[in-house]
XYZ file of C-alpha atoms in Angstrom:
445
model
C 76.726 107.092 85.226
C 75.753 103.308 86.351
C 73.939 102.324 83.109
C 76.846 104.114 81.304
C 79.227 101.975 82.968
C 77.578 98.734 82.440
C 76.687 99.426 78.656
C 80.497 100.291 78.373
C 81.634 97.091 80.161
C 79.080 95.001 78.504
C 80.028 96.322 75.180
C 83.761 96.009 75.599
C 84.269 92.922 77.417
C 86.208 90.148 75.938
C 84.915 86.705 77.313
C 87.617 84.430 76.301
C 90.912 84.263 77.704
C 93.938 82.942 75.922
C 96.697 80.871 76.747
C 100.210 81.079 75.416
C 99.981 76.963 74.029
C 96.839 77.463 71.630
C 94.201 79.593 69.897
C 91.503 79.026 72.469
C 91.045 78.301 76.152
C 88.964 75.383 77.251
C 86.572 75.440 80.291
C 86.897 73.137 83.196
C 84.078 70.875 81.746
C 85.392 70.992 78.378
C 88.819 70.061 79.425
C 87.955 66.879 80.938
C 86.580 64.712 77.813
C 86.021 66.751 75.072
C 84.310 65.621 72.138
C 85.936 65.804 68.253
C 82.996 67.705 67.250
C 83.198 69.923 69.996
C 86.791 70.656 69.611
C 86.278 71.447 65.892
C 83.421 73.963 66.637
C 85.493 75.749 69.240
C 88.419 75.785 66.837
C 86.306 77.177 64.191
C 84.807 79.757 66.851
C 88.143 81.000 68.105
C 89.774 81.698 64.533
C 91.685 84.874 63.904
C 89.360 87.694 62.178
C 91.902 90.106 62.118
C 95.656 90.444 62.676
C 96.737 94.091 63.683
C 100.595 94.830 63.964
C 102.075 92.215 66.430
C 98.275 91.021 67.962
C 95.239 89.437 66.645
C 91.417 89.584 67.241
C 89.670 86.153 67.564
C 86.165 85.373 66.450
C 85.122 84.806 69.958
C 86.031 88.335 70.851
C 83.894 89.690 67.971
C 81.125 87.429 68.946
C 81.045 88.634 72.638
C 81.082 92.135 71.483
C 78.363 91.684 68.811
C 76.405 89.914 71.626
C 76.732 92.649 74.022
C 75.946 95.371 71.407
C 72.691 93.364 70.794
C 71.729 93.534 74.484
C 72.700 96.931 74.754
C 70.515 98.187 71.636
C 67.573 95.937 72.544
C 67.335 97.448 76.046
C 67.025 100.920 74.429
C 64.437 99.575 71.900
C 66.809 100.603 68.997
C 66.383 98.543 65.560
C 69.509 96.776 64.768
C 71.219 97.305 61.454
C 71.775 93.942 59.192
C 74.119 91.549 61.128
C 77.246 91.989 58.584
C 77.004 95.776 58.806
C 76.951 95.402 62.877
C 79.694 92.854 62.746
C 82.016 95.229 60.476
C 81.371 98.150 62.855
C 82.103 96.273 65.704
C 85.355 95.050 64.320
C 86.332 98.330 63.345
C 85.817 99.486 66.933
C 87.878 96.420 68.327
C 90.715 97.359 65.738
C 90.941 100.543 66.969
C 91.148 99.624 70.767
C 93.565 97.157 69.788
C 95.727 99.351 68.164
C 95.685 101.721 71.160
C 96.069 98.959 73.959
C 99.437 98.265 71.880
C 100.661 101.568 72.082
C 100.172 101.495 75.770
C 102.072 98.620 76.291
C 104.977 100.078 74.200
C 104.882 103.237 76.142
C 104.823 101.510 79.572
C 101.254 102.205 80.569
C 100.206 99.746 83.370
C 97.097 100.204 85.545
C 98.290 98.373 88.975
C 95.578 96.880 91.234
C 96.018 99.884 93.730
C 95.125 102.476 91.264
C 92.496 99.892 89.978
C 90.636 99.505 93.074
C 90.806 103.114 93.881
C 88.916 103.750 90.309
C 86.331 101.112 91.118
C 85.767 102.750 94.770
C 85.236 106.129 93.364
C 82.901 104.896 90.584
C 80.752 103.122 93.338
C 80.866 106.357 95.352
C 79.599 108.351 92.615
C 76.676 105.955 92.107
C 76.079 106.276 96.049
C 76.745 102.532 96.515
C 78.850 100.361 98.667
C 81.421 98.119 96.980
C 79.468 95.160 97.605
C 76.314 96.887 96.240
C 78.234 97.749 93.223
C 79.376 94.306 92.673
C 75.726 92.950 93.162
C 74.544 95.393 90.662
C 77.092 94.376 88.057
C 76.324 90.641 88.528
C 72.534 91.295 88.361
C 73.197 92.611 84.637
C 75.246 89.444 83.787
C 78.559 90.760 84.248
C 80.915 89.563 86.687
C 83.193 91.771 89.268
C 86.331 90.237 87.766
C 85.137 91.096 84.281
C 84.218 94.332 85.109
C 87.693 95.024 87.044
C 89.586 93.991 83.809
C 87.304 95.990 81.452
C 87.752 99.153 83.687
C 91.707 98.665 83.614
C 91.248 98.479 79.861
C 89.289 101.616 79.637
C 91.847 103.365 81.973
C 94.575 102.248 79.729
C 92.768 103.367 76.576
C 92.090 106.947 78.295
C 95.592 107.402 79.247
C 96.869 106.350 76.046
C 94.650 109.235 74.490
C 95.552 111.792 77.138
C 99.427 111.159 76.258
C 98.784 111.426 72.431
C 96.242 113.689 71.722
C 96.134 116.361 74.745
C 99.742 117.628 73.766
C 97.921 118.434 70.328
C 95.247 120.914 72.329
C 96.113 124.547 73.023
C 93.507 127.117 73.944
C 94.811 130.729 73.919
C 93.766 133.648 75.933
C 92.117 135.068 73.047
C 90.016 132.134 72.379
C 88.883 132.517 76.027
C 88.343 136.099 75.611
C 86.257 135.379 72.134
C 84.210 132.625 73.797
C 83.209 135.102 77.259
C 81.925 137.596 74.550
C 80.000 135.296 72.381
C 76.234 134.720 72.980
C 77.140 131.145 74.134
C 79.761 132.644 76.454
C 77.445 135.309 77.904
C 74.485 132.969 78.402
C 76.918 130.678 80.356
C 78.134 133.221 82.822
C 74.693 134.497 83.320
C 73.325 134.045 86.972
C 70.751 131.407 87.238
C 67.753 131.312 89.628
C 65.633 128.645 91.121
C 62.260 130.016 92.177
C 59.365 128.496 93.969
C 55.957 130.107 92.805
C 52.663 130.274 94.270
C 49.761 131.894 92.172
C 46.292 132.736 93.864
C 44.656 133.468 90.728
C 41.633 135.755 90.156
C 38.997 135.242 87.061
C 38.927 137.503 83.989
C 36.819 140.509 84.777
C 37.346 139.839 88.660
C 34.971 141.681 91.041
C 36.487 144.073 93.674
C 35.432 141.273 96.355
C 37.231 138.599 94.339
C 40.109 140.608 93.891
C 40.170 141.593 97.718
C 39.548 137.854 98.589
C 42.527 136.570 96.629
C 44.595 139.282 98.060
C 43.706 138.353 101.574
C 44.609 134.752 100.969
C 47.836 135.852 99.462
C 48.844 138.020 102.339
C 48.196 135.142 104.640
C 50.162 132.697 102.779
C 52.911 135.260 102.924
C 52.493 135.619 106.631
C 52.708 131.822 107.142
C 55.920 131.643 105.130
C 57.372 134.015 107.042
C 56.788 132.281 110.108
C 58.633 129.296 108.654
C 55.643 127.286 106.878
C 56.607 124.738 104.157
C 56.526 126.831 100.667
C 56.230 123.380 98.754
C 53.019 122.194 101.004
C 51.491 125.522 100.682
C 51.841 125.575 96.970
C 50.448 122.099 96.446
C 47.438 123.151 98.452
C 46.792 126.825 97.287
C 48.578 127.610 93.833
C 47.007 127.494 90.586
C 50.139 127.668 88.927
C 51.496 125.258 86.197
C 54.190 124.155 88.797
C 51.829 123.665 92.012
C 52.150 119.837 91.990
C 55.857 120.191 92.133
C 55.772 122.392 95.093
C 55.657 125.537 92.953
C 59.252 124.837 91.789
C 60.190 126.420 88.374
C 63.445 124.879 88.229
C 66.870 126.608 87.189
C 66.272 129.732 84.956
C 68.390 132.572 83.732
C 66.684 136.102 84.358
C 65.797 136.483 80.870
C 64.002 133.379 80.910
C 61.789 134.608 83.778
C 58.571 136.810 83.743
C 59.715 140.259 83.914
C 57.773 140.636 87.394
C 59.554 137.651 88.673
C 63.188 138.708 87.348
C 62.885 142.397 89.388
C 62.281 140.671 92.644
C 64.754 137.800 92.176
C 67.588 139.763 91.634
C 67.213 141.908 94.897
C 66.613 138.581 96.872
C 68.706 136.348 98.937
C 68.337 132.530 98.740
C 65.792 131.522 101.306
C 64.054 134.803 100.976
C 60.183 134.978 100.026
C 58.484 137.960 98.556
C 55.401 139.646 99.302
C 52.398 139.211 97.465
C 52.942 140.751 93.808
C 49.806 141.670 91.873
C 49.429 140.943 88.096
C 46.758 140.401 85.834
C 46.629 136.648 86.201
C 46.244 137.216 90.133
C 48.553 137.297 93.193
C 51.895 135.699 93.106
C 54.352 134.827 95.885
C 57.895 133.523 94.954
C 60.671 132.359 96.976
C 64.414 132.510 96.085
C 65.557 128.775 96.789
C 68.912 129.134 95.370
C 71.293 130.761 92.561
C 74.144 129.480 90.715
C 76.642 130.956 88.362
C 77.164 134.216 90.680
C 79.058 133.232 93.432
C 82.368 134.708 94.093
C 85.025 132.564 94.877
C 87.593 134.021 97.409
C 90.776 132.670 97.987
C 93.414 133.111 100.811
C 96.620 134.184 99.540
C 100.287 134.661 100.913
C 102.898 136.870 99.682
C 106.082 135.164 100.558
C 109.895 135.147 99.684
C 112.228 132.430 100.467
C 115.604 130.975 99.928
C 116.133 127.719 99.141
C 119.413 125.586 99.887
C 119.482 121.814 98.168
C 121.392 119.119 98.718
C 123.152 117.768 95.646
C 126.238 115.537 94.669
C 128.908 117.676 96.328
C 126.688 119.186 99.190
C 125.155 117.018 101.541
C 122.062 117.410 103.587
C 123.871 118.540 106.795
C 126.002 120.994 104.660
C 122.883 122.427 102.995
C 121.394 122.932 106.391
C 124.514 124.801 107.764
C 124.653 126.714 104.716
C 120.904 127.775 105.300
C 121.665 128.432 108.945
C 124.569 131.076 107.794
C 122.345 132.616 105.661
C 119.812 133.005 108.300
C 122.183 134.388 110.544
C 123.422 137.126 107.932
C 119.996 138.263 107.271
C 119.548 138.573 111.265
C 122.727 140.697 111.171
C 121.308 143.042 108.589
C 121.915 141.902 105.196
C 119.367 142.201 102.406
C 117.165 139.081 102.060
C 116.499 139.838 98.454
C 120.343 140.062 97.496
C 121.231 137.045 99.583
C 118.561 135.040 97.613
C 119.814 136.347 94.219
C 123.333 135.266 95.160
C 122.546 131.811 96.951
C 118.854 130.576 96.425
C 118.604 127.272 94.512
C 115.160 127.998 93.324
C 116.109 129.525 90.223
C 112.424 130.658 89.288
C 112.288 133.168 92.272
C 115.838 133.923 92.882
C 116.009 136.521 90.111
C 113.227 138.273 91.989
C 115.142 138.355 95.441
C 113.375 134.822 96.425
C 109.937 136.787 96.028
C 107.298 133.992 95.068
C 104.472 136.742 94.712
C 100.741 136.076 95.962
C 100.198 132.313 96.216
C 97.564 130.045 97.545
C 98.827 128.094 100.359
C 97.161 124.980 99.149
C 99.741 124.865 96.361
C 102.678 124.582 98.707
C 103.987 121.316 100.400
C 102.856 120.926 103.772
C 106.199 121.917 105.666
C 106.216 125.032 104.038
C 102.417 125.691 104.551
C 103.017 124.956 108.152
C 106.075 127.562 108.863
C 104.132 130.142 106.615
C 100.900 130.020 108.580
C 102.708 130.300 112.164
C 105.302 132.776 111.364
C 104.438 136.608 111.901
C 104.527 138.840 109.257
C 108.168 140.717 108.280
C 109.787 138.084 110.539
C 112.316 135.638 108.844
C 112.076 132.180 109.653
C 114.567 129.685 111.062
C 115.881 127.377 108.537
C 113.473 124.258 108.096
C 113.435 121.438 105.589
C 110.965 120.159 102.816
C 111.180 117.598 100.451
C 112.938 120.030 98.353
C 115.745 121.295 100.570
C 116.320 123.743 103.165
C 114.494 127.019 102.952
C 114.013 130.432 105.252
C 111.187 132.387 104.500
C 109.673 135.771 105.153
C 105.744 136.451 104.830
C 105.339 139.858 103.380
C 101.635 139.878 103.666
C 98.167 138.098 103.596
C 94.961 138.777 101.701
C 91.603 137.236 100.779
C 91.526 137.393 96.878
C 88.425 137.366 94.674
C 89.328 134.833 92.061
C 86.232 134.466 90.342
C 87.494 135.808 87.007
C 90.000 133.327 86.887
C 87.886 130.660 88.050
C 85.284 131.478 85.261
C 88.198 131.694 82.562
C 89.663 128.350 83.820
C 86.189 126.996 83.368
C 85.910 128.140 79.799
C 89.641 126.979 79.015
C 88.336 123.288 80.126
C 85.355 123.613 77.912
C 87.273 124.749 74.846
C 89.808 121.986 75.675
C 87.509 119.303 75.734
C 86.027 120.263 72.534
C 89.154 120.515 71.052
C 90.322 117.147 72.197
C 86.980 115.214 71.208
C 87.917 117.216 67.476
C 91.287 116.080 67.495
C 90.828 112.481 68.921
C 88.860 111.714 65.848
C 91.643 112.822 63.828
C 94.339 110.971 65.748
C 92.122 107.704 65.571
C 91.992 107.790 61.620
C 95.816 108.646 61.859
C 96.639 105.386 63.700
C 94.403 103.315 62.174
C 96.044 104.293 58.562
C 99.328 103.743 59.894
C 98.860 100.396 61.494
C 99.331 97.074 59.582
C 95.799 95.645 59.449
C 94.587 92.285 57.713
C 90.931 91.257 58.112
C 90.131 87.679 57.625
C 86.406 87.620 58.180
């Protein structure tokens, strides 16, 4: 992630700032007593190389980006293409970015300092750095923190433009999700993965009974030590003859069909942290430890079945009048009138009013805090007194609570996200071609 950020920033940064009164900005030194030759060189450097709609790209921007690409490719030991080819590719990238930045400005997309600071803090946190360490890391790579901030701001604008313009083109149907889950790729993705530790006490070919007994005794002894809490990795390094012995016997993450049958049969019946007894095979005696599993964990969510009546303040009904209306409805429920009928007649939550105020089974985390608080403290089958949220005045009744296994829903949401991302990348390339074709571009290289 860190390398990716620096590569992006170094490859995208425009080192020259512009003033409204000229085509180039002088440094403090140059602003003092510039020589005529220096001025001519700067003017030559800062000539316009492309006009795009209402904006331009300067030679200095192109040179800065080309230089950054040079450094990036050199750091990866990648041979450079011919200079004219590289410049054309870089200029085309700058043109596409410029078109998108102009679209963002016209669309009112702005990244304020608060949002930018939050994004930078999250980038530093993901890289397990303090903000100061992050700053020092960038500067050690030749990029000032102020430059990095503006480049991150630019990338955020580009991302928002793309999300706004491209995401609306992407739709994933339930049938597509079903098809993926039934495909070989989908079946492979939903398989449980096992991370196993392995110790092999090897026996030679044509081993004598004594050799077999000796190996078995050692394997049993190691199994006993492990049950007493001995360190598996240390014992593997010291005793195992398996190929992964020097990695502490760690076989890495594997699906059941990628494991030896002998191991798979054991692993599917083990719990994380459990160590097997010695297992005999032609190669010797094996001990395996199930270090962890993934892909098979149930996702259990607390859900509440609730119904409510909402009274919203509006242009003709004040907040106090809304409160009094909610109080009258509460009193009518207490007097024996049907909650559902009152909800149908008076509730301003049109989504639930037709169902008698019934919101169905919902996760508390999806509700505003005030609603959650009342919902959590009120007993089932008891109607709450009126209370206020940002939406207005509510009375509610909890009809039931449960723990629901939402693993299938989570899995389908993960597939939906995966397919959406794939479609987004495909649609993005189409959209980029479209906006490039529609823009006025005059190249002056």
